[in-house]
mmCIF file of C-alpha atoms in Angstrom:
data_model
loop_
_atom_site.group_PDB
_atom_site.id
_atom_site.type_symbol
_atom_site.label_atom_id
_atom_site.label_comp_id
_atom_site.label_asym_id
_atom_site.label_seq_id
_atom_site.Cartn_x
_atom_site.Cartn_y
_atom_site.Cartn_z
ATOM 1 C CA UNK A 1 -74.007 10.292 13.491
ATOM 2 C CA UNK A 2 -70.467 10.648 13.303
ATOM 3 C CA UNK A 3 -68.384 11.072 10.222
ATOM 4 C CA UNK A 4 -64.194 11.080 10.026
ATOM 5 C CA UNK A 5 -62.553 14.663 9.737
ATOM 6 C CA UNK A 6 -58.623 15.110 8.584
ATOM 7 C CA UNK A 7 -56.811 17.691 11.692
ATOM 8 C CA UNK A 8 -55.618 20.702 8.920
ATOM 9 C CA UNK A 9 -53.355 21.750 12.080
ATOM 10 C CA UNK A 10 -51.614 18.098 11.608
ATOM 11 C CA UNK A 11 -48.021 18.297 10.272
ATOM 12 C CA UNK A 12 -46.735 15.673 7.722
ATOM 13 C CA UNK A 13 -45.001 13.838 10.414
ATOM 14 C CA UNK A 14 -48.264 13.974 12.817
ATOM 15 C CA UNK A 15 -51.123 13.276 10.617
ATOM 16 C CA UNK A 16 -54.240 13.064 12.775
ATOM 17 C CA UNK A 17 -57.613 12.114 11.538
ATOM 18 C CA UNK A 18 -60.438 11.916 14.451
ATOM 19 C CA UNK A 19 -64.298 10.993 14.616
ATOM 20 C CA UNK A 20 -66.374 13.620 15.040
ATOM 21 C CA UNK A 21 -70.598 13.847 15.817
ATOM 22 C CA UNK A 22 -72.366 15.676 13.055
ATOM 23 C CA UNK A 23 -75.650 17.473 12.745
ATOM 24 C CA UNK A 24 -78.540 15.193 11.462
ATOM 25 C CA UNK A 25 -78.973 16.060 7.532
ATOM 26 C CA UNK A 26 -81.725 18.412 6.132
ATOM 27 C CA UNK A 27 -82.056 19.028 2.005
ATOM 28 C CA UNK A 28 -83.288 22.459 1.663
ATOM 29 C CA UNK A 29 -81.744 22.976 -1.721
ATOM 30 C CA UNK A 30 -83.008 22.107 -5.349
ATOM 31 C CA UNK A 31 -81.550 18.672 -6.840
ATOM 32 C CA UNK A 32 -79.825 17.652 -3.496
ATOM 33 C CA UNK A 33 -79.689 13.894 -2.296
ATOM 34 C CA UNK A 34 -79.305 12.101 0.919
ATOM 35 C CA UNK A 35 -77.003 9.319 0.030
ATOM 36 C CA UNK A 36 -76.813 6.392 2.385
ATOM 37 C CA UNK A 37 -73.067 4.816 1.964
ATOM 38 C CA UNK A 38 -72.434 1.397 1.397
ATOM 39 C CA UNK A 39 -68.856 1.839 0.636
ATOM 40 C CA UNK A 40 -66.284 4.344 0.776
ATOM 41 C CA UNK A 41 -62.385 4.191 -0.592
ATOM 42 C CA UNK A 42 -59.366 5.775 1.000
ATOM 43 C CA UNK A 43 -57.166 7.762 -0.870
ATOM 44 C CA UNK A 44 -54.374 10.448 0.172
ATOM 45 C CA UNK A 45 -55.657 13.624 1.048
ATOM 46 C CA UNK A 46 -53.704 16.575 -1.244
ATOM 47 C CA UNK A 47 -52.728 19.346 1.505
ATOM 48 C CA UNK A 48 -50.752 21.541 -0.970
ATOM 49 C CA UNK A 49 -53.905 21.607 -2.987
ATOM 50 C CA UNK A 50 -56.172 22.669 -0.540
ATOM 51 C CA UNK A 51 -54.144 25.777 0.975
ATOM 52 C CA UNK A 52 -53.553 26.673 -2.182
ATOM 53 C CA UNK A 53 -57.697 26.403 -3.111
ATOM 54 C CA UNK A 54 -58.053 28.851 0.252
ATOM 55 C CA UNK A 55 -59.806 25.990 1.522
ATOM 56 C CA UNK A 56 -58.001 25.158 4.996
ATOM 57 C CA UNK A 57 -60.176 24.170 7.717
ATOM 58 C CA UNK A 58 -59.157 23.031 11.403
ATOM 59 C CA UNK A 59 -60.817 19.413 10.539
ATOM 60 C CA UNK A 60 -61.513 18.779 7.028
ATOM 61 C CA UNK A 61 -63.983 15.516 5.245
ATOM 62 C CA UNK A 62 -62.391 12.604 4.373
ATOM 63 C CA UNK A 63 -63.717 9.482 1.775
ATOM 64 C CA UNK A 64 -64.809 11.035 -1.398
ATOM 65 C CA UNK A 65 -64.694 8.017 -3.457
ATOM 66 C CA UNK A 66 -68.651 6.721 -2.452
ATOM 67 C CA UNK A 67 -70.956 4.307 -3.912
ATOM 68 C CA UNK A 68 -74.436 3.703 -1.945
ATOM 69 C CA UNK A 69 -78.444 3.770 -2.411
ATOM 70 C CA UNK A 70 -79.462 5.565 -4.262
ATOM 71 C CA UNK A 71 -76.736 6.557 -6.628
ATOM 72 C CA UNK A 72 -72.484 6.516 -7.074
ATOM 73 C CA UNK A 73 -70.187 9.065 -7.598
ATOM 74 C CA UNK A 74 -67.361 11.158 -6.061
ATOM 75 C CA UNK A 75 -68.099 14.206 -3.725
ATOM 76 C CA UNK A 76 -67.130 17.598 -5.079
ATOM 77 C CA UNK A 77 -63.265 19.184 -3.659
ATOM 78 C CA UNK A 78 -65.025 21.901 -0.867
ATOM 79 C CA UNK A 79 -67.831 18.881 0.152
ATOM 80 C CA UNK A 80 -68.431 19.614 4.194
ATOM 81 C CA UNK A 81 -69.857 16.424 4.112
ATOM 82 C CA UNK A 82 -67.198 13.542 4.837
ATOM 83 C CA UNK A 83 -67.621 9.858 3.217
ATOM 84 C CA UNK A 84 -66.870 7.692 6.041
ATOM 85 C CA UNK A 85 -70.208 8.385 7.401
ATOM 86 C CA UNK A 86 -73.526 6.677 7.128
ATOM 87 C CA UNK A 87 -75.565 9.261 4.777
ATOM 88 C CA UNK A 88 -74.224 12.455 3.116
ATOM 89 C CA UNK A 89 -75.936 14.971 1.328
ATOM 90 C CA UNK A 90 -74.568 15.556 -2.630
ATOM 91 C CA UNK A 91 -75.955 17.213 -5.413
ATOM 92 C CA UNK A 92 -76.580 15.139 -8.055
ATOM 93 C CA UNK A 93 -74.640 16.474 -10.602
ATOM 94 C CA UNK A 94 -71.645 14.268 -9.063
ATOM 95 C CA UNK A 95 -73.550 11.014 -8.760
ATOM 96 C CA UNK A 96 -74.365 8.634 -11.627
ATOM 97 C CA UNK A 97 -76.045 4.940 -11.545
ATOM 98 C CA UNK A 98 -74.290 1.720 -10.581
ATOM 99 C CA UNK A 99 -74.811 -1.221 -12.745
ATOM 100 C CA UNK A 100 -75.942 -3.850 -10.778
ATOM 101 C CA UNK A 101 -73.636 -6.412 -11.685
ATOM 102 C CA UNK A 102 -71.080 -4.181 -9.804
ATOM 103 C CA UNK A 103 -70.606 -4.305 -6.105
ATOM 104 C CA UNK A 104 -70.610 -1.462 -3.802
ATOM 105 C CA UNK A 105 -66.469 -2.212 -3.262
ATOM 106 C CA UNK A 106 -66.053 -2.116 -6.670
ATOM 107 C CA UNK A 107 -67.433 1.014 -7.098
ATOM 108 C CA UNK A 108 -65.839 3.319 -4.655
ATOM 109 C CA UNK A 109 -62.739 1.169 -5.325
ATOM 110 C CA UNK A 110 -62.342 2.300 -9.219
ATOM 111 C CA UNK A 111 -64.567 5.211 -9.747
ATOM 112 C CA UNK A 112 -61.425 7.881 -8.814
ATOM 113 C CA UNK A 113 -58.389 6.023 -10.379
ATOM 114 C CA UNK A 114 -61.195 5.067 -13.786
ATOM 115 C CA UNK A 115 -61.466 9.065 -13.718
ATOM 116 C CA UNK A 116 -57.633 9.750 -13.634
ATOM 117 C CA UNK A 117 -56.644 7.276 -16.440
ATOM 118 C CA UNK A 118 -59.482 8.785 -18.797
ATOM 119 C CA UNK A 119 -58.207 12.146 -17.691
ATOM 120 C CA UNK A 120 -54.398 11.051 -18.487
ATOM 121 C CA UNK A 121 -54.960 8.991 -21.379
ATOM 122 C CA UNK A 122 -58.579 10.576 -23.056
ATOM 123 C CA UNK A 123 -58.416 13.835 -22.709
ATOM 124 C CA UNK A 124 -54.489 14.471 -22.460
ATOM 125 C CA UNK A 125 -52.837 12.219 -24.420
ATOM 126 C CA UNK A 126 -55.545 10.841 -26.983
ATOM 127 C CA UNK A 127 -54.609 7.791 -26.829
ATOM 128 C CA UNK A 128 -55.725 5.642 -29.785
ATOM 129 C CA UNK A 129 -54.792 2.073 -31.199
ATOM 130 C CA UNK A 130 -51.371 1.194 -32.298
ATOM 131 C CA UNK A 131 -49.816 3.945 -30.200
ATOM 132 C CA UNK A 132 -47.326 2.947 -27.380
ATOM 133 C CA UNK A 133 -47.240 4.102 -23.849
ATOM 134 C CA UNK A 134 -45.033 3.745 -20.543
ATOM 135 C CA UNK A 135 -47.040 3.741 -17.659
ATOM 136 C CA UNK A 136 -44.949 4.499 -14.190
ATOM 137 C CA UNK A 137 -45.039 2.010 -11.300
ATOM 138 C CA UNK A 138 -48.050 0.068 -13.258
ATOM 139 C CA UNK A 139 -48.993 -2.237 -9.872
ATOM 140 C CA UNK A 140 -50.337 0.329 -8.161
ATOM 141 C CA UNK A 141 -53.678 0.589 -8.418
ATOM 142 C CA UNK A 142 -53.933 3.381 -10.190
ATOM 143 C CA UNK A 143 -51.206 1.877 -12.700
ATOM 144 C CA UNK A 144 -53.646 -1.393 -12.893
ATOM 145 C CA UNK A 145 -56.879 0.627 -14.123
ATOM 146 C CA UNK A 146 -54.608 2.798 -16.915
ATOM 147 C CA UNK A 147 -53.160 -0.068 -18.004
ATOM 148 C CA UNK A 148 -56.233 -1.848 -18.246
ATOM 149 C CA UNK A 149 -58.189 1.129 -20.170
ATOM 150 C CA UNK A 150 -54.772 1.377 -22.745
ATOM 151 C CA UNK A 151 -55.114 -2.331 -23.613
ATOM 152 C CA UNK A 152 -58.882 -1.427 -24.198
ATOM 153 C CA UNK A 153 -57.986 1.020 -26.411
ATOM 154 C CA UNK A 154 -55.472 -0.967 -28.695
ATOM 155 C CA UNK A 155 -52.183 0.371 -27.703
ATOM 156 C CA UNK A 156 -48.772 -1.335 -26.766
ATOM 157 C CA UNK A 157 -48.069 -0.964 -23.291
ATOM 158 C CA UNK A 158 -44.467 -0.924 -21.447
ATOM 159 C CA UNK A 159 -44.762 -0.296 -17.458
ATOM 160 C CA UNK A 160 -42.044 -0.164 -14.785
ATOM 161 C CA UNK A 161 -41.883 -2.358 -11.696
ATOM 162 C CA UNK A 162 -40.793 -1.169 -8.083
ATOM 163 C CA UNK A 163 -40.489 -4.972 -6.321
ATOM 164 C CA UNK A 164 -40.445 -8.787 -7.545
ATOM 165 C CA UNK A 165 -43.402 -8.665 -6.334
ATOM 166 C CA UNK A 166 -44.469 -6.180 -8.568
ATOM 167 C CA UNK A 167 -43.031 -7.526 -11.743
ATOM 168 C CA UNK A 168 -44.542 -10.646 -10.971
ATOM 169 C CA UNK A 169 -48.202 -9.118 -10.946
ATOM 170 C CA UNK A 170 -47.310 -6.804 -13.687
ATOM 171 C CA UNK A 171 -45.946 -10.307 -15.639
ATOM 172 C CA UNK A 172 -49.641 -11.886 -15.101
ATOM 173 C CA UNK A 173 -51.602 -9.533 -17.099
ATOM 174 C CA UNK A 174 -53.633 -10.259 -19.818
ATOM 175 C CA UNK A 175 -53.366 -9.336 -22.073
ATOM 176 C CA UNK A 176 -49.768 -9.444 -21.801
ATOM 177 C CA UNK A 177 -47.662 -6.062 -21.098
ATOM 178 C CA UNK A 178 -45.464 -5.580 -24.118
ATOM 179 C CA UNK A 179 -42.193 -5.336 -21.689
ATOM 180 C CA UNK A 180 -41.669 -4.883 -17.793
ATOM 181 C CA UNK A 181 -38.775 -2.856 -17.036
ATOM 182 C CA UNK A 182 -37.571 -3.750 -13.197
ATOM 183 C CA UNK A 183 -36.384 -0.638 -11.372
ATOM 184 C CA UNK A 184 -36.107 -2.649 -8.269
ATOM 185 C CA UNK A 185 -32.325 -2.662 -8.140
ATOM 186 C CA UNK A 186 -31.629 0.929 -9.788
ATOM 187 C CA UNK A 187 -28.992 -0.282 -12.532
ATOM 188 C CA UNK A 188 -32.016 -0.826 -15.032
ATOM 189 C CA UNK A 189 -32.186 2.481 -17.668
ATOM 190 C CA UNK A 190 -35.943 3.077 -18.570
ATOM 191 C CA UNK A 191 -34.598 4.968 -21.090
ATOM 192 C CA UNK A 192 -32.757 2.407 -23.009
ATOM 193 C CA UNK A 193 -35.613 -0.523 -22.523
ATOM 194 C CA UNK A 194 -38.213 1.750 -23.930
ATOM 195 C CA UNK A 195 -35.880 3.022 -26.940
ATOM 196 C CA UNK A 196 -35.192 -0.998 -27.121
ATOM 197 C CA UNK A 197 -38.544 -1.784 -27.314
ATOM 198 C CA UNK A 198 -39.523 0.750 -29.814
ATOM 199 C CA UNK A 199 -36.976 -0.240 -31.873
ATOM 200 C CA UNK A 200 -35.248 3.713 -31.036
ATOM 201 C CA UNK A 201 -38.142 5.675 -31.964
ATOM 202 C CA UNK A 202 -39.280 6.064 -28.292
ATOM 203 C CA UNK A 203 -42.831 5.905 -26.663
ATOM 204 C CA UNK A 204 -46.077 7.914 -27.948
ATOM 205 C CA UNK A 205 -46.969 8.377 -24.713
ATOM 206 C CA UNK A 206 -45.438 8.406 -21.290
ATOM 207 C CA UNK A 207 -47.735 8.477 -17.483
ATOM 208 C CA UNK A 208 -45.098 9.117 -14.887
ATOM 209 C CA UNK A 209 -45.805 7.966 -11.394
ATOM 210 C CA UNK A 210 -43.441 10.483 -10.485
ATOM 211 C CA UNK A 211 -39.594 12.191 -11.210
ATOM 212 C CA UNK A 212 -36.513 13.068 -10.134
ATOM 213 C CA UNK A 213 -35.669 16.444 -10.864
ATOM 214 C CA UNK A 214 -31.801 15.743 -9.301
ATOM 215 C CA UNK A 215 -29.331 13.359 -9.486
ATOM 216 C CA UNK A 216 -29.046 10.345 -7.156
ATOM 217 C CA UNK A 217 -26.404 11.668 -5.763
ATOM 218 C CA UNK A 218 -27.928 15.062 -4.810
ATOM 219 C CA UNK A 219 -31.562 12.967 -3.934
ATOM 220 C CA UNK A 220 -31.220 11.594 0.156
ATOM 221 C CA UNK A 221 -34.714 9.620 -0.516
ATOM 222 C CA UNK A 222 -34.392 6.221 -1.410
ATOM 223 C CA UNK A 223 -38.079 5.895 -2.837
ATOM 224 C CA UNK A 224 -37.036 8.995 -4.868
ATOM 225 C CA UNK A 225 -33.788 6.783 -6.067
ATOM 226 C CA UNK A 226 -35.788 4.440 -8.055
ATOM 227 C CA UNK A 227 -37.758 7.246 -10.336
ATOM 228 C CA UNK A 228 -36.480 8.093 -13.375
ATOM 229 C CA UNK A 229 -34.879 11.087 -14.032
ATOM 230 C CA UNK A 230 -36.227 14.050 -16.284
ATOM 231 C CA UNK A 231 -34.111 13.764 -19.211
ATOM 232 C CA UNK A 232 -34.723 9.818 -18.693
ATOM 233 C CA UNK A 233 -38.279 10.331 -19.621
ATOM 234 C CA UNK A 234 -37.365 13.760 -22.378
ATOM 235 C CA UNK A 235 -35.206 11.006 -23.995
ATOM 236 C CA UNK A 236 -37.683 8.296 -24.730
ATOM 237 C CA UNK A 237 -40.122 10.179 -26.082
ATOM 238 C CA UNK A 238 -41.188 10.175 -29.045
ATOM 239 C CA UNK A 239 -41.764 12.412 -32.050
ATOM 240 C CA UNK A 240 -44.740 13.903 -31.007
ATOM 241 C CA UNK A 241 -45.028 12.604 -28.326
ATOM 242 C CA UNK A 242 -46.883 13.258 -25.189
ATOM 243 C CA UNK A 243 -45.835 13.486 -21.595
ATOM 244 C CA UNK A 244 -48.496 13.040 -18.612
ATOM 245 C CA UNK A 245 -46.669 13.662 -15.349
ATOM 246 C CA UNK A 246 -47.742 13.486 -11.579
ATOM 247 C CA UNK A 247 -44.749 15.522 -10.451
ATOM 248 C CA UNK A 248 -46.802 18.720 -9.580
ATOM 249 C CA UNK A 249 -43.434 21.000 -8.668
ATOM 250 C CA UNK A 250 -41.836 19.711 -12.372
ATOM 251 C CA UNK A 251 -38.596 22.378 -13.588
ATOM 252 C CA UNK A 252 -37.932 22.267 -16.892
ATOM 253 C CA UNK A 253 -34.701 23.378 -18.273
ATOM 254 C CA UNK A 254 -33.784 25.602 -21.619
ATOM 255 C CA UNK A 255 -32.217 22.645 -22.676
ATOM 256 C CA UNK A 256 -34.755 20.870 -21.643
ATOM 257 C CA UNK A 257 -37.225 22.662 -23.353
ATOM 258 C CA UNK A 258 -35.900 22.892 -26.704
ATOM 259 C CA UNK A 259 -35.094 18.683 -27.167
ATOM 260 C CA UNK A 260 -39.113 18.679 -26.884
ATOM 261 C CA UNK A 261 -39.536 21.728 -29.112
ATOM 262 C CA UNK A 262 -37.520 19.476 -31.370
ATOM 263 C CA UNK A 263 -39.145 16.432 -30.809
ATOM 264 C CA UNK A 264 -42.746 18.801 -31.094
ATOM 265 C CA UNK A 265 -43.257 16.665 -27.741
ATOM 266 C CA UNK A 266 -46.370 18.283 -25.257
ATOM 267 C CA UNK A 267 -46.134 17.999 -21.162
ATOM 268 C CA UNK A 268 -49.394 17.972 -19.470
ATOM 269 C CA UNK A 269 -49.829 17.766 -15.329
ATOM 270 C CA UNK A 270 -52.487 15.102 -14.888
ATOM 271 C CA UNK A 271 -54.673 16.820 -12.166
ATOM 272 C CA UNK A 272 -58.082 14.961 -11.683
ATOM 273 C CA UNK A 273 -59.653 17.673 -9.147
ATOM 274 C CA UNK A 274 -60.034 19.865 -12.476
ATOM 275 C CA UNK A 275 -63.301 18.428 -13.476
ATOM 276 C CA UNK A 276 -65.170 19.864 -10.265
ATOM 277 C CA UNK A 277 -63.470 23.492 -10.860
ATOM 278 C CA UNK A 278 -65.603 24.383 -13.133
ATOM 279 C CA UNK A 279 -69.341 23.465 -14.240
ATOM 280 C CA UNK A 280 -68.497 23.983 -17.978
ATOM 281 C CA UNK A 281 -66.816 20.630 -17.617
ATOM 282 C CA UNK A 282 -69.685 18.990 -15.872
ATOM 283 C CA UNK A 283 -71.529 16.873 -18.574
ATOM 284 C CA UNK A 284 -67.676 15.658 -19.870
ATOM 285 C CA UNK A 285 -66.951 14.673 -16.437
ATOM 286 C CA UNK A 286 -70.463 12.709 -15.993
ATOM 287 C CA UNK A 287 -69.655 10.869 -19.160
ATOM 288 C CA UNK A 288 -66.388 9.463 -17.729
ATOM 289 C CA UNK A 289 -67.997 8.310 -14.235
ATOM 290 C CA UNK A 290 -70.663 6.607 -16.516
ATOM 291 C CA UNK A 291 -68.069 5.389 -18.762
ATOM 292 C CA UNK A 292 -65.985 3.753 -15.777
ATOM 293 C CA UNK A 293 -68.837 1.962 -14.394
ATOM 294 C CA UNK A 294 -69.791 0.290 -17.550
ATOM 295 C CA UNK A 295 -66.323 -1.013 -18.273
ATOM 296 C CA UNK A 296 -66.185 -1.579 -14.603
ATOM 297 C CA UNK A 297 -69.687 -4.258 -14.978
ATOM 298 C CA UNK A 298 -68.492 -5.652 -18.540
ATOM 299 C CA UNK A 299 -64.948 -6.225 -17.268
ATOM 300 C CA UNK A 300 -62.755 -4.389 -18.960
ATOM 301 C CA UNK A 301 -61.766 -2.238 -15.670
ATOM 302 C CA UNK A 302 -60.021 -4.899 -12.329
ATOM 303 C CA UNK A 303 -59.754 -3.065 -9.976
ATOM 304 C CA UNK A 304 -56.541 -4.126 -7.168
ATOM 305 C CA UNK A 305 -59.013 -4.127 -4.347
ATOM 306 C CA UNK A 306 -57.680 -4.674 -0.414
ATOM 307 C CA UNK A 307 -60.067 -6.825 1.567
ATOM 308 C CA UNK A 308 -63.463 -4.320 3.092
ATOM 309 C CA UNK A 309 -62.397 -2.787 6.205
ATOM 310 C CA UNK A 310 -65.146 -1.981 8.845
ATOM 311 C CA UNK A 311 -66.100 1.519 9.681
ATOM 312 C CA UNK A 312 -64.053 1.204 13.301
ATOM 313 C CA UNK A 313 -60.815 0.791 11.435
ATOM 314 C CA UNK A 314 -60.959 3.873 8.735
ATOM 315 C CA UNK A 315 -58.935 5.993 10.879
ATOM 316 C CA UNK A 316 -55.820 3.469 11.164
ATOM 317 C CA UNK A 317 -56.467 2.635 7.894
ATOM 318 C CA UNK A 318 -56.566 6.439 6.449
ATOM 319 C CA UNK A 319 -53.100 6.885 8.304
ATOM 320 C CA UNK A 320 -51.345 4.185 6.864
ATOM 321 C CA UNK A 321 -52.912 5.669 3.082
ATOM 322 C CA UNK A 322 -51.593 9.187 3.826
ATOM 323 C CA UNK A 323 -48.324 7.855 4.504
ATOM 324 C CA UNK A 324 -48.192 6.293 1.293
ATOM 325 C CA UNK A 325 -48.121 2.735 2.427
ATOM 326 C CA UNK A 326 -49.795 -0.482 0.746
ATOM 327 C CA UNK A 327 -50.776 -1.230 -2.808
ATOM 328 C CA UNK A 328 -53.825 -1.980 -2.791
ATOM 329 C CA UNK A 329 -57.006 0.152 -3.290
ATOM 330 C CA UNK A 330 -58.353 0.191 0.923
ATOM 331 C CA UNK A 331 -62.381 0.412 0.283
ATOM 332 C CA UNK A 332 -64.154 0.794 3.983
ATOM 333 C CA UNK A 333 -67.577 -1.066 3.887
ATOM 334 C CA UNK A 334 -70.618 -0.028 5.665
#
């Protein structure tokens, strides 16, 4: 039985991810399940994180993201056992029930993006009705599932969009996104359309996909070119407002600082792996995963789902996700 490993060795430039056989699975521990996969999703693999966990490895499991018979769920950060392989063994703490109006695509497709927008939007931000949030690069398919769960929840929603393409998709929603702000062509100020919009008393809350710490001047990456800039997202904030940001390695200034001291403004770093650090948060986390399947089977969550890739063509597939490339969600169906 083989399963797909990600090469630790691998630099950036030379990611490698390879087949390897595995030993046929034995449960000798209490409230342990064989799980036969039906479907698995691809999503990038965090390197920083994982040195930093002390949890390097020459090859390392990939697929986390794994619906299948008899239960769902998403396998724990230091799981030896990868996804992309026809059974795994999980404890059942991570697993929770599929509804069965909800296919096996679906599942793996939503279940880690549904966690991250409860985690950004839940649990950081509180997000309740009336209030008004940016969400950063909302096409993406992460962006699609927090948009979809603010709407849910009553709130106005303002999103950015990195193509025509984009704004297009973004302009199709329903129900309708309060403004799309096109960064396409760089000359648009986020800033300004959100103040705008707000009529100048800036966003309640703001989900970054992203930030430059530098000017455009001083940043040589082009993709870096079209994110808005610190201050951009310090200035259309809100009183009391609340900042969710993706940008792991974020500086803050003194200046900086004290306009959200001013504004009594929070910054949280939305990191999703925090559920699994620590068993005090299991039965919050559980309630989420169940949470995102039900909206998932009554409609609520969408999910931006690539056609089902075969087994054969995870490893391409993976490769092209590490890189960062394609918007859609890539499921691989067994």
């Amino acid at each position: 039985m083989k399963g797909l490993y990600f090469q630790q060795s691998s630099t950036d430039e030379e990611i490698t991810f390879v087949f390897q056989e595995r030993e046929n699975l034995l449960i000798t521990e209490d409230n342990f399940v064989k799980l036969q996969v039906k479907a698995c999703a691809l999503s990038q693999i965090n390197t920083k994180l994982l040195a930093e966990m002390k949890m390097e490895k020459d090859f390392f499991p990939v697929g986390r993201e794994i619906a299948g018979i008899v239960l769902d769920g998403i396998l724990p950060l230091d799981s030896e056992d990868p996804g992309f392989c026809e059974v795994v063994r999980v404890h059942e703490h991570y697993l929770v029930h599929k509804p069965e109006k909800v296919t096996w695509t679906e599942a793996a497709g939503t279940i880690r993006d549904g966690v991250r927008a409860y985690t950004a939007l839940h649990y950081l931000s509180h997000l309740s009705a009336g209030k008004s949030v940016l969400i950063m690069d909302g096409a993406s398919a992460f962006g699609t599932i927090a948009i979809q769960l603010a709407h849910h929840r009553g709130a106005k929603v303002i999103s950015t969009a990195c193509s025509l393409e984009d704004k297009q998709c973004l302009e199709r929603f329903r129900p309708p996104i309060a403004r799309v702000i096109d960064v396409s062509n760089g000359k648009v100020h986020v800033a300004e359309s959100c103040l705008e919009e707000t009529g100048g008393l800036g966003v309640d809350i703001v989900l970054d996909a992203g930030v430059r710490l530098y000017s455009k001047d001083d940043e040589p990456d082009v993709k870096l070119q079209l994110l808005p800039h610190k201050h951009d997202i310090i200035t259309l904030l809100g009183v009391g407002g609340h900042w969710i940001t993706t940008e792991e390695n974020l500086q803050l200034d003194p200046p900086d600082s004290h306009c959200l001291f001013l504004k009594g403004a929070t910054v949280a770093f939305l990191n999703d792996e925090v559920w699994n650090l620590s068993n005090v948060q299991q039965g919050k986390y559980l309630c989420i995963l169940k949470d995102v399947m039900e909206k998932l089977s009554t409609g609520v969550f969408r999910p931006q789902l690539d056609e089902p890739i075969p087994l054969y063509e995870a490893k391409v597939s993976m490769e092209a996700v590490q890189k960062n490339q394609g918007r859609k969600k890539q499921v691989v169906q067994f």
